[in-house]
Short mmCIF file of C-alpha atoms and ligand atoms in Angstrom, two decimals:
data_model
loop_
_atom_site.label_atom_id
_atom_site.label_comp_id
_atom_site.label_asym_id
_atom_site.label_seq_id
_atom_site.Cartn_x
_atom_site.Cartn_y
_atom_site.Cartn_z
CA MET A 60 10.47 -18.45 -16.10
CA LYS A 61 10.30 -16.60 -12.76
CA ILE A 62 8.46 -13.26 -12.64
CA ASP A 63 7.84 -10.99 -9.63
CA LEU A 64 4.52 -9.13 -9.77
CA GLY A 65 5.30 -6.75 -6.90
CA PRO A 66 4.49 -4.07 -6.01
CA VAL A 67 1.12 -5.47 -7.00
CA THR A 68 -1.53 -3.68 -4.94
CA ARG A 69 -2.77 -0.12 -5.19
CA LEU A 70 -3.33 -0.13 -1.43
CA GLU A 71 -1.18 -0.76 1.65
CA GLY A 72 1.76 -2.05 -0.47
CA HIS A 73 4.68 -4.35 0.35
CA LEU A 74 3.05 -7.41 -1.25
CA ASN A 75 5.13 -9.20 -3.80
CA VAL A 76 3.89 -12.25 -5.65
CA GLU A 77 6.61 -14.45 -7.11
CA THR A 78 5.36 -16.52 -10.01
CA THR A 79 6.89 -19.36 -11.97
CA ILE A 80 5.50 -19.61 -15.48
CA SER A 81 5.72 -22.60 -17.74
CA ASN A 82 4.03 -22.74 -21.18
CA ASN A 83 2.00 -19.61 -20.33
CA VAL A 84 0.57 -21.20 -17.16
CA VAL A 85 1.29 -20.13 -13.57
CA GLU A 86 3.01 -23.24 -12.28
CA ASP A 87 3.81 -21.82 -8.86
CA ALA A 88 2.99 -18.66 -6.91
CA ARG A 89 4.37 -17.36 -3.64
CA CYS A 90 2.91 -14.47 -1.64
CA VAL A 91 5.70 -12.49 -0.09
CA GLY A 92 4.99 -10.04 2.74
CA ASP A 93 8.12 -7.94 2.95
CA MET A 94 8.03 -6.16 6.29
CA PHE A 95 7.78 -6.73 10.01
CA ARG A 96 5.63 -4.67 12.39
CA GLY A 97 4.98 -6.30 15.79
CA PHE A 98 1.78 -4.75 17.17
CA GLU A 99 1.26 -7.76 19.45
CA ILE A 100 4.61 -6.99 21.09
CA ILE A 101 3.80 -3.27 21.40
CA LEU A 102 0.58 -4.10 23.27
CA ARG A 103 2.16 -6.26 25.98
CA GLY A 104 2.00 -4.72 29.45
CA ARG A 105 -0.18 -1.77 28.41
CA ASP A 106 -3.49 -0.55 29.79
CA PRO A 107 -6.15 -2.75 28.12
CA LEU A 108 -8.15 0.32 27.06
CA ASP A 109 -5.24 1.29 24.82
CA ALA A 110 -5.94 -1.75 22.67
CA GLN A 111 -8.92 -0.51 20.62
CA GLN A 112 -6.94 2.68 19.97
CA ILE A 113 -3.53 1.21 19.17
CA THR A 114 -4.81 -1.64 16.99
CA GLN A 115 -6.51 0.91 14.73
CA ARG A 116 -3.01 1.92 13.67
CA ILE A 117 -2.51 -1.53 12.15
CA CYS A 118 -4.22 -0.12 9.10
CA GLY A 119 -5.32 3.13 7.50
CA VAL A 120 -8.12 1.43 5.57
CA CYS A 121 -9.88 -0.81 8.08
CA PRO A 122 -9.04 0.82 11.45
CA TYR A 123 -12.64 0.66 12.63
CA ALA A 124 -12.75 -3.12 12.14
CA HIS A 125 -9.75 -3.45 14.46
CA ALA A 126 -11.35 -1.11 17.01
CA ILE A 127 -14.57 -3.13 16.93
CA ALA A 128 -12.81 -6.52 17.16
CA SER A 129 -10.77 -5.20 20.07
CA SER A 130 -13.89 -3.82 21.75
CA TYR A 131 -15.68 -7.18 21.40
CA ALA A 132 -12.64 -8.99 22.88
CA GLN A 133 -12.60 -6.60 25.83
CA GLU A 134 -16.39 -6.76 26.31
CA SER A 135 -15.99 -10.49 26.69
CA ALA A 136 -12.93 -10.26 28.99
CA TYR A 137 -14.64 -7.67 31.25
CA HIS A 138 -18.09 -9.37 31.06
CA LEU A 139 -19.57 -6.03 30.04
CA LYS A 140 -23.28 -5.45 29.75
CA VAL A 141 -23.50 -3.66 26.41
CA PRO A 142 -26.52 -1.34 26.06
CA ALA A 143 -28.66 -1.60 22.93
CA ASN A 144 -27.52 1.82 21.72
CA GLY A 145 -23.86 0.82 22.19
CA ARG A 146 -24.29 -2.13 19.86
CA ILE A 147 -26.13 -0.02 17.29
CA LEU A 148 -23.50 2.72 17.25
CA HIS A 149 -20.75 0.13 16.74
CA ASN A 150 -22.78 -1.21 13.80
CA LEU A 151 -23.36 2.25 12.31
CA ILE A 152 -19.66 3.07 12.43
CA GLN A 153 -18.49 -0.28 11.11
CA GLY A 154 -21.25 -0.55 8.50
CA ALA A 155 -20.44 2.86 6.98
CA ASN A 156 -16.76 1.88 6.89
CA HIS A 157 -17.64 -1.20 4.84
CA LEU A 158 -19.53 0.97 2.36
CA TYR A 159 -16.54 3.30 1.97
CA ASP A 160 -14.26 0.33 1.49
CA TYR A 161 -16.33 -1.41 -1.21
CA LEU A 162 -16.47 1.75 -3.31
CA LEU A 163 -12.74 2.31 -2.82
CA HIS A 164 -11.97 -1.26 -3.82
CA PHE A 165 -14.10 -1.36 -6.95
CA TYR A 166 -13.28 2.03 -8.42
CA GLN A 167 -9.84 3.03 -7.20
CA LEU A 168 -8.23 -0.37 -6.61
CA SER A 169 -9.67 -2.62 -9.34
CA ALA A 170 -11.75 -0.98 -12.06
CA LEU A 171 -8.73 0.19 -14.04
CA ASP A 172 -7.75 -3.48 -14.50
CA PHE A 173 -10.80 -3.73 -16.80
CA VAL A 174 -11.99 -0.25 -17.82
CA ASP A 175 -10.17 1.46 -20.72
CA ILE A 176 -9.14 4.77 -19.28
CA THR A 177 -7.71 5.96 -22.63
CA ALA A 178 -11.31 6.19 -23.89
CA VAL A 179 -11.35 9.64 -22.30
CA LEU A 180 -8.99 10.89 -25.02
CA HIS A 181 -11.85 10.47 -27.52
CA TYR A 182 -14.49 12.00 -25.23
CA LYS A 183 -16.62 14.53 -27.12
CA GLY A 184 -19.19 15.42 -24.46
CA ALA A 185 -19.37 18.49 -22.25
CA ASP A 186 -19.17 17.03 -18.74
CA HIS A 187 -16.87 19.40 -16.90
CA ASP A 188 -14.99 16.74 -14.87
CA LEU A 189 -14.42 14.48 -17.86
CA VAL A 190 -13.19 17.35 -20.03
CA LYS A 191 -10.75 18.26 -17.26
CA VAL A 192 -9.49 14.66 -17.05
CA LYS A 193 -9.16 14.50 -20.84
CA GLU A 194 -7.08 17.68 -20.95
CA TRP A 195 -4.98 16.56 -18.02
CA VAL A 196 -4.23 13.12 -19.55
CA LYS A 197 -3.31 14.77 -22.87
CA ALA A 198 -1.00 17.28 -21.16
CA GLU A 199 0.63 14.54 -19.08
CA MET A 200 1.25 12.39 -22.14
CA ALA A 201 2.87 15.31 -23.94
CA SER A 202 4.97 16.25 -20.89
CA GLY A 203 7.84 13.84 -21.43
CA LYS A 204 7.51 12.58 -17.85
CA PRO A 205 8.65 8.96 -17.39
CA TYR A 206 5.26 8.00 -15.86
CA PRO A 207 2.62 10.40 -17.19
CA ALA A 208 -1.02 10.34 -16.06
CA ALA A 209 -0.43 8.26 -12.92
CA PRO A 210 -2.34 6.48 -11.43
CA PHE A 211 -4.25 5.85 -14.67
CA LEU A 212 -1.15 4.95 -16.68
CA PRO A 213 1.08 3.07 -17.30
CA ARG A 214 -0.97 -0.10 -17.27
CA LEU A 215 -0.55 -3.74 -18.13
CA SER A 216 -1.10 -4.93 -21.68
CA GLY A 217 -4.25 -6.92 -22.30
CA ARG A 218 -7.86 -6.60 -23.36
CA TYR A 219 -9.92 -3.83 -21.75
CA VAL A 220 -13.62 -2.95 -22.03
CA ASP A 221 -14.24 -1.73 -25.59
CA ASP A 222 -17.63 -0.05 -25.10
CA ALA A 223 -16.95 3.72 -24.95
CA GLU A 224 -20.12 4.42 -22.98
CA VAL A 225 -19.17 1.91 -20.27
CA ASN A 226 -15.61 3.26 -20.08
CA ILE A 227 -16.65 6.90 -19.85
CA GLY A 228 -19.42 6.11 -17.35
CA ALA A 229 -17.02 4.16 -15.14
CA LEU A 230 -14.45 6.96 -15.24
CA LYS A 231 -17.09 9.49 -14.24
CA HIS A 232 -18.12 7.24 -11.37
CA TYR A 233 -14.44 6.69 -10.44
CA LEU A 234 -14.33 10.43 -9.70
CA GLU A 235 -17.74 10.52 -8.00
CA ALA A 236 -16.91 7.46 -5.89
CA MET A 237 -14.25 9.44 -4.06
CA GLU A 238 -16.90 11.96 -2.97
CA LEU A 239 -19.17 9.13 -1.84
CA GLN A 240 -16.31 7.52 0.10
CA LYS A 241 -15.90 10.83 1.91
CA LYS A 242 -19.59 10.79 2.76
CA ALA A 243 -19.44 7.25 4.13
CA ASN A 244 -16.41 8.18 6.24
CA ARG A 245 -18.15 11.32 7.44
CA ALA A 246 -21.10 9.17 8.51
CA SER A 247 -18.80 6.90 10.57
CA ALA A 248 -17.08 9.96 12.03
CA ILE A 249 -20.36 11.34 13.39
CA PHE A 250 -20.29 8.68 16.10
CA GLY A 251 -16.73 7.31 15.96
CA GLY A 252 -14.50 10.31 15.42
CA LYS A 253 -12.52 11.41 12.42
CA PHE A 254 -11.34 8.69 10.05
CA PRO A 255 -8.88 6.98 10.20
CA HIS A 256 -8.63 7.19 13.98
CA ALA A 257 -11.92 6.75 15.79
CA THR A 258 -11.32 7.91 19.33
CA ALA A 259 -14.95 7.37 20.40
CA ILE A 260 -15.15 3.58 19.88
CA PHE A 261 -14.91 1.83 23.22
CA PRO A 262 -15.71 -1.61 24.60
CA GLY A 263 -19.45 -1.52 25.25
CA GLY A 264 -20.28 1.25 22.79
CA CYS A 265 -19.27 4.80 22.14
CA THR A 266 -18.32 7.93 24.05
CA GLN A 267 -20.52 9.91 21.63
CA ASN A 268 -24.21 10.05 22.48
CA ALA A 269 -26.88 9.36 19.89
CA GLU A 270 -28.73 12.66 19.47
CA ILE A 271 -31.52 13.05 16.93
CA ASP A 272 -29.65 15.59 14.79
CA LEU A 273 -26.64 13.26 14.56
CA ILE A 274 -28.83 10.32 13.56
CA VAL A 275 -30.47 12.40 10.83
CA SER A 276 -27.07 13.56 9.52
CA TYR A 277 -25.89 9.94 9.40
CA GLN A 278 -29.03 8.86 7.55
CA SER A 279 -28.80 11.60 4.95
CA LEU A 280 -25.19 10.69 4.11
CA ILE A 281 -25.91 6.95 3.87
CA VAL A 282 -29.00 7.53 1.69
CA GLU A 283 -26.70 9.20 -0.85
CA VAL A 284 -24.20 6.34 -0.65
CA ARG A 285 -26.96 3.77 -1.05
CA ASP A 286 -28.28 5.59 -4.10
CA PHE A 287 -24.80 5.51 -5.68
CA ILE A 288 -24.46 1.78 -4.93
CA HIS A 289 -27.67 0.96 -6.80
CA ARG A 290 -27.54 3.48 -9.62
CA LYS A 291 -23.81 3.39 -10.46
CA TYR A 292 -21.65 0.82 -8.62
CA ILE A 293 -23.80 -2.25 -9.32
CA PRO A 294 -24.53 -1.33 -12.98
CA ASP A 295 -20.80 -0.64 -13.60
CA LEU A 296 -19.91 -4.00 -12.07
CA VAL A 297 -22.54 -5.78 -14.17
CA ALA A 298 -21.15 -4.08 -17.31
CA VAL A 299 -17.59 -5.16 -16.49
CA ALA A 300 -18.78 -8.70 -15.73
CA GLY A 301 -20.63 -8.77 -19.07
CA ALA A 302 -17.43 -7.86 -20.89
CA PHE A 303 -15.26 -10.44 -19.09
CA PRO A 304 -17.45 -13.51 -18.42
CA GLU A 305 -14.35 -15.76 -18.36
CA TYR A 306 -13.51 -14.23 -14.95
CA TRP A 307 -16.34 -16.21 -13.35
CA GLU A 308 -14.01 -19.18 -13.85
CA ILE A 309 -10.63 -17.53 -13.25
CA GLY A 310 -9.07 -17.16 -9.80
CA ARG A 311 -10.79 -20.00 -7.95
CA SER A 312 -9.17 -20.72 -4.57
CA LYS A 313 -8.84 -24.37 -3.54
CA GLY A 314 -9.76 -24.39 0.16
CA ASP A 315 -12.73 -23.89 2.48
CA PHE A 316 -14.50 -20.59 3.30
CA MET A 317 -14.75 -18.90 6.66
CA SER A 318 -16.72 -15.93 7.98
CA PHE A 319 -16.93 -14.72 11.58
CA GLY A 320 -20.26 -13.02 10.93
CA LEU A 321 -20.90 -9.29 10.67
CA LEU A 322 -23.09 -6.77 12.51
CA PRO A 323 -24.79 -8.33 15.54
CA LEU A 324 -28.56 -7.94 15.85
CA GLU A 325 -28.48 -7.95 19.67
CA PRO A 326 -25.76 -7.12 22.22
CA GLY A 327 -23.45 -9.99 23.14
CA PRO A 328 -21.05 -12.32 21.36
CA ASP A 329 -23.62 -15.04 20.65
CA SER A 330 -26.19 -12.80 19.00
CA ARG A 331 -27.43 -13.56 15.50
CA ARG A 332 -25.68 -11.37 12.95
CA LEU A 333 -26.72 -9.71 9.70
CA PHE A 334 -24.18 -12.00 8.00
CA ALA A 335 -23.93 -15.33 9.81
CA PRO A 336 -20.64 -16.85 10.95
CA GLY A 337 -19.49 -20.29 9.85
CA ILE A 338 -17.01 -22.54 8.11
CA LEU A 339 -18.09 -23.74 4.68
CA ALA A 340 -16.42 -26.99 3.68
CA ASP A 341 -17.64 -29.51 1.11
CA GLY A 342 -20.95 -27.63 0.72
CA LYS A 343 -21.78 -27.77 4.45
CA VAL A 344 -21.52 -25.01 7.05
CA ALA A 345 -20.25 -25.72 10.58
CA PRO A 346 -19.97 -23.30 13.51
CA VAL A 347 -16.64 -21.55 13.99
CA ASP A 348 -14.46 -22.84 16.84
CA PHE A 349 -11.63 -20.42 17.68
CA SER A 350 -9.65 -23.22 19.30
CA ALA A 351 -9.26 -24.83 15.85
CA ILE A 352 -7.17 -21.87 14.65
CA THR A 353 -3.40 -22.21 14.61
CA GLU A 354 -0.61 -20.23 13.00
CA GLU A 355 2.09 -22.11 11.12
CA VAL A 356 5.48 -20.53 10.48
CA LYS A 357 7.67 -23.02 8.62
CA TYR A 358 7.79 -20.56 5.68
CA ALA A 359 7.44 -17.35 7.73
CA ARG A 360 10.35 -15.43 9.20
CA TYR A 361 9.81 -16.38 12.83
CA SER A 362 11.77 -18.70 15.10
CA SER A 363 8.82 -19.19 17.49
CA PRO A 364 7.28 -22.69 17.42
CA SER A 365 4.96 -23.46 14.54
CA GLY A 366 1.31 -24.50 14.78
CA LEU A 367 0.56 -22.70 18.05
CA HIS A 368 -3.03 -21.89 18.96
CA ILE A 369 -3.55 -18.16 19.10
CA ARG A 370 -3.94 -18.22 22.92
CA ASP A 371 -0.34 -19.44 23.01
CA GLY A 372 0.86 -17.54 19.94
CA GLU A 373 4.41 -16.21 19.89
CA LEU A 374 6.17 -13.69 17.71
CA VAL A 375 9.95 -14.06 17.62
CA PRO A 376 11.29 -12.58 14.39
CA GLU A 377 14.10 -14.33 12.55
CA PRO A 378 14.90 -12.18 9.50
CA GLY A 379 17.44 -14.59 8.03
CA LYS A 380 15.40 -17.81 8.38
CA ALA A 381 16.50 -20.03 5.50
CA SER A 382 13.21 -21.85 4.76
CA ALA A 383 11.10 -18.69 5.00
CA TYR A 384 9.93 -16.35 2.25
CA SER A 385 7.41 -14.06 3.98
CA TRP A 386 6.74 -12.11 7.17
CA VAL A 387 3.12 -13.26 6.95
CA LYS A 388 2.24 -16.28 9.08
CA ALA A 389 0.05 -19.12 7.77
CA PRO A 390 -3.17 -19.38 9.83
CA ARG A 391 -5.04 -22.63 9.37
CA TYR A 392 -8.40 -23.94 10.58
CA ASN A 393 -8.10 -27.54 11.79
CA GLY A 394 -4.97 -27.59 9.66
CA ARG A 395 -6.93 -26.59 6.53
CA MET A 396 -6.52 -23.56 4.31
CA VAL A 397 -9.51 -21.21 4.10
CA GLU A 398 -10.42 -18.17 2.03
CA VAL A 399 -11.92 -15.23 3.88
CA GLY A 400 -13.49 -12.03 2.53
CA ALA A 401 -16.70 -10.88 0.90
CA ALA A 402 -17.21 -14.09 -1.11
CA ALA A 403 -16.78 -16.17 2.05
CA ARG A 404 -19.13 -13.83 3.94
CA VAL A 405 -21.83 -14.17 1.28
CA LEU A 406 -21.39 -17.91 0.66
CA VAL A 407 -21.36 -18.82 4.36
CA ASP A 408 -24.54 -16.79 4.88
CA TYR A 409 -26.23 -18.05 1.69
CA HIS A 410 -25.67 -21.70 2.56
CA GLN A 411 -27.31 -21.20 5.95
CA GLY A 412 -30.26 -19.19 4.62
CA ASN A 413 -29.57 -16.63 7.35
CA ASN A 414 -30.33 -13.43 5.48
CA GLU A 415 -33.17 -13.40 2.98
CA GLN A 416 -31.85 -10.35 1.16
CA VAL A 417 -28.45 -12.01 0.64
CA LYS A 418 -30.18 -15.08 -0.78
CA LYS A 419 -32.35 -13.02 -3.12
CA LEU A 420 -29.42 -10.97 -4.41
CA VAL A 421 -27.19 -14.01 -4.94
CA ASP A 422 -29.96 -15.85 -6.81
CA HIS A 423 -30.81 -12.75 -8.85
CA PHE A 424 -27.25 -12.01 -9.99
CA ALA A 425 -26.46 -15.70 -10.51
CA GLY A 426 -29.45 -15.73 -12.89
CA VAL A 427 -28.31 -12.56 -14.68
CA ALA A 428 -24.76 -13.88 -15.13
CA ASN A 429 -25.83 -17.47 -15.76
CA ILE A 430 -23.59 -18.82 -13.01
CA THR A 431 -24.05 -21.07 -9.99
CA PRO A 432 -23.60 -19.56 -6.50
CA ASP A 433 -20.39 -21.53 -5.93
CA MET A 434 -18.87 -19.49 -8.80
CA LEU A 435 -18.65 -16.60 -6.35
CA ASN A 436 -15.28 -18.29 -5.79
CA SER A 437 -13.72 -16.37 -8.70
CA VAL A 438 -12.42 -12.93 -9.63
CA LEU A 439 -15.88 -11.62 -10.58
CA GLY A 440 -17.49 -13.50 -7.70
CA ARG A 441 -15.41 -11.59 -5.17
CA HIS A 442 -16.37 -8.31 -6.85
CA LEU A 443 -20.06 -9.23 -6.94
CA SER A 444 -19.98 -10.36 -3.31
CA ARG A 445 -18.70 -6.94 -2.25
CA ALA A 446 -21.54 -5.27 -4.14
CA ILE A 447 -24.07 -7.59 -2.47
CA CYS A 448 -22.59 -6.79 0.94
CA ALA A 449 -22.78 -3.07 0.13
CA ALA A 450 -26.48 -3.22 -0.83
CA VAL A 451 -27.40 -5.28 2.26
CA ILE A 452 -25.34 -3.21 4.71
CA ALA A 453 -26.66 0.14 3.41
CA ASP A 454 -30.25 -0.96 4.03
CA PHE A 455 -29.35 -2.42 7.42
CA VAL A 456 -27.58 0.62 8.87
CA LEU A 457 -30.49 2.85 7.82
CA ALA A 458 -32.88 0.48 9.58
CA GLU A 459 -30.59 0.47 12.63
CA CYS A 460 -30.95 4.25 12.88
CA GLU A 461 -34.67 3.75 13.53
CA ARG A 462 -33.88 1.45 16.46
CA ILE A 463 -31.73 3.96 18.37
CA GLU A 464 -33.29 5.25 21.55
CA PRO A 465 -32.05 8.86 21.91
CA GLY A 466 -31.22 9.81 25.45
CA LYS A 467 -30.49 6.22 26.53
CA PRO A 468 -26.90 5.12 27.34
CA CYS A 469 -24.56 4.51 24.38
CA GLY A 470 -21.74 2.95 26.37
CA ALA A 471 -21.17 0.49 29.21
CA GLU A 472 -19.74 1.02 32.68
CA ILE A 473 -16.20 -0.34 32.33
CA MET A 474 -14.44 -2.07 35.23
CA ILE A 475 -11.24 -3.77 34.16
CA PRO A 476 -10.73 -7.00 36.11
CA ALA A 477 -7.26 -8.11 37.24
CA GLY A 478 -7.38 -11.19 35.02
CA GLY A 479 -9.44 -12.81 32.31
CA GLU A 480 -9.46 -13.28 28.58
CA GLY A 481 -11.70 -12.64 25.60
CA TYR A 482 -12.06 -13.18 21.87
CA GLY A 483 -13.47 -10.52 19.57
CA ALA A 484 -14.53 -11.71 16.12
CA THR A 485 -15.97 -9.67 13.29
CA GLU A 486 -15.76 -9.25 9.54
CA ALA A 487 -13.48 -6.51 8.29
CA SER A 488 -14.19 -5.65 4.65
CA ARG A 489 -11.42 -8.04 3.61
CA GLY A 490 -12.70 -10.86 5.79
CA ALA A 491 -12.62 -12.65 9.13
CA LEU A 492 -10.87 -10.68 11.84
CA LEU A 493 -10.11 -12.05 15.31
CA HIS A 494 -8.57 -10.29 18.31
CA TYR A 495 -7.63 -12.11 21.50
CA ILE A 496 -6.78 -10.39 24.80
CA ARG A 497 -5.54 -11.83 28.08
CA LEU A 498 -5.15 -9.76 31.24
CA GLN A 499 -2.83 -9.95 34.18
CA ASP A 500 -2.75 -7.39 37.01
CA HIS A 501 -5.22 -5.21 35.06
CA LYS A 502 -2.73 -5.00 32.16
CA ILE A 503 -2.47 -6.73 28.79
CA GLU A 504 -0.49 -9.91 29.29
CA LYS A 505 -1.09 -11.19 25.77
CA TYR A 506 -2.70 -9.81 22.60
CA GLU A 507 -3.09 -11.64 19.32
CA CYS A 508 -4.68 -10.60 16.03
CA VAL A 509 -5.53 -13.03 13.25
CA VAL A 510 -6.24 -10.84 10.27
CA PRO A 511 -8.03 -11.32 6.90
CA THR A 512 -5.05 -10.82 4.62
CA THR A 513 -2.98 -13.11 6.85
CA TRP A 514 -5.40 -15.89 5.87
CA ASN A 515 -5.66 -14.98 2.20
CA CYS A 516 -2.02 -14.10 1.51
CA SER A 517 -0.42 -16.69 3.74
CA PRO A 518 2.68 -18.49 2.56
CA ARG A 519 2.79 -22.30 2.45
CA ASP A 520 1.81 -24.03 5.70
CA ASP A 521 3.97 -26.62 7.43
CA LYS A 522 2.66 -29.35 5.12
CA GLY A 523 3.63 -27.26 2.09
CA ASN A 524 0.04 -26.39 1.14
CA PRO A 525 -0.46 -22.94 -0.41
CA GLY A 526 -2.52 -20.07 0.97
CA ALA A 527 -5.81 -18.99 -0.64
CA LEU A 528 -4.34 -16.45 -3.07
CA GLU A 529 -1.43 -18.70 -3.98
CA SER A 530 -3.88 -21.52 -4.73
CA ALA A 531 -6.07 -19.21 -6.84
CA LEU A 532 -3.08 -18.19 -8.97
CA ILE A 533 -1.61 -21.63 -9.56
CA GLY A 534 -2.88 -23.06 -12.85
CA THR A 535 -3.91 -19.70 -14.33
CA ARG A 536 -3.29 -19.24 -18.05
CA VAL A 537 -1.52 -15.97 -18.86
CA GLU A 538 -1.28 -14.34 -22.27
CA ASN A 539 1.89 -12.39 -21.55
CA PRO A 540 4.05 -13.97 -18.81
CA GLU A 541 6.08 -10.78 -18.33
CA GLU A 542 2.99 -8.74 -17.38
CA GLN A 543 0.27 -11.23 -16.38
CA ILE A 544 -2.78 -9.03 -16.28
CA GLU A 545 -4.78 -12.19 -15.47
CA SER A 546 -2.73 -12.82 -12.30
CA VAL A 547 -2.93 -9.18 -11.27
CA ARG A 548 -6.73 -9.26 -11.63
CA ILE A 549 -6.79 -12.32 -9.36
CA VAL A 550 -4.59 -10.64 -6.75
CA HIS A 551 -6.71 -7.47 -6.80
CA SER A 552 -9.92 -9.48 -6.40
CA PHE A 553 -8.66 -10.49 -2.92
CA ASP A 554 -7.83 -6.83 -2.14
CA PRO A 555 -4.73 -7.73 -0.10
CA CYS A 556 -3.60 -5.38 2.65
CA LEU A 557 -0.09 -6.30 3.73
CA ALA A 558 -0.02 -3.72 6.53
CA CYS A 559 -2.80 -5.74 8.15
CA ALA A 560 -1.41 -9.13 7.19
CA VAL A 561 1.89 -8.66 9.04
CA HIS A 562 0.53 -6.32 11.72
NI1 NFE B 820 -5.52 -3.16 6.17
FE1 NFE B 820 -7.98 -5.08 6.98
C1 NFE B 820 -9.61 -5.23 6.26
C2 NFE B 820 -8.29 -6.05 8.50
S1 NFE B 820 -7.17 -6.75 5.93
S2 NFE B 820 -7.36 -3.60 5.43
O1 NFE B 820 -10.53 -5.20 5.72
O2 NFE B 820 -8.45 -6.57 9.49
O3 NFE B 820 -6.18 -7.95 6.48
#
């Protein structure tokens, strides 16, 4: 039986997942990215300083990650001397954006896969917001509309949390989380400019200076976000995990893990990072080598040659290509499939013992859930990894504020050379993000982006091997093949963003 799950994300749509079900098991899964964009073509021949602006428009959720990756690539191509404050402001902007994104993902994009929203209909308390939601859901359901109470309903059939206190608490925090996301975005905007288009992020730092009053405003917003992470987000996640322990085993991808490392501790591309970079394969971590990355297109709608290194990457669309089923390319590392994202970020760091706080949190929650760290490769593992990242990043950006030297430069002197090239690698919330720039006559000759969801939602590679999400779906047992709440929970745990993936 063939079933399409699309549209399957609550964010940046266009992802379809085609499944083939046999005896209630997902026998095959194909990730289908159904649109073409072409940012790499748009950038050709432009002023290089357009790049960190234009690439932000790849996505309305992770624009800052693109601006930062682009800035790093340009810093390297221009051999910029980045001042300490420049590095810190980049970190403050990007760190706050991660915090926004983790709250968005857990509450708005995933929680309703587990939490029973209809519990609000039996709510007897006096909380003003919850009473309002209860009345609104009741009125919607009585309205005769074809889809009442969206985005809460309709929903897939399956088991949901049955503890009323957990359900009502999560709903309350669903509403509060939107306020906290605003605060995280406001914190980024203090130095970067209004979300989702940060005009102040530049190679080498920021056009906004770091004044004491701005630093204090940033800190006060992040303190509130950090408080929410510890008092509400993590407890809600632990409650959901307690109700669905089988999801520590469901949704395991079958490849390696890769992280480019997040939030440098010193200026420069080789600095140690808060989360360390690396490739985790067979329990061992190796350094990342960008020259090992290729993009395969046998099953993607491009006529350009397959398996090109990103320095030589090409983008020639072929909408009618017979063998293809997606506009997403298939990036591979030394020909191997990798998963990227929060679980990769945490596992790659944990296995190197880079960050003590990461190690402590992983060991603590593994103990609470009675799992081994490698079980972060699962639906719940991806959710827990985001929460761990959130706790670590919130502490880090607050500590970074103390290291700013007000009055000192926050940006570099930029001289664009006639030629040169540079890579810029970071971790967007959804995983490893790489930008590559090459200059000719002071203009962009070539620009390539290799993006987290391109890795995770890739179609088959030239050898026919599935991408990370496809591999995590294949073999999954589903109660109701027509609806497949189990598959949808797996897809959501990767938090796919197709706008980014096709870019
Ligand atoms: Ni459009 Fe993005 C993140 C990037 S995902 S959300 O995070 O880069 O491919």
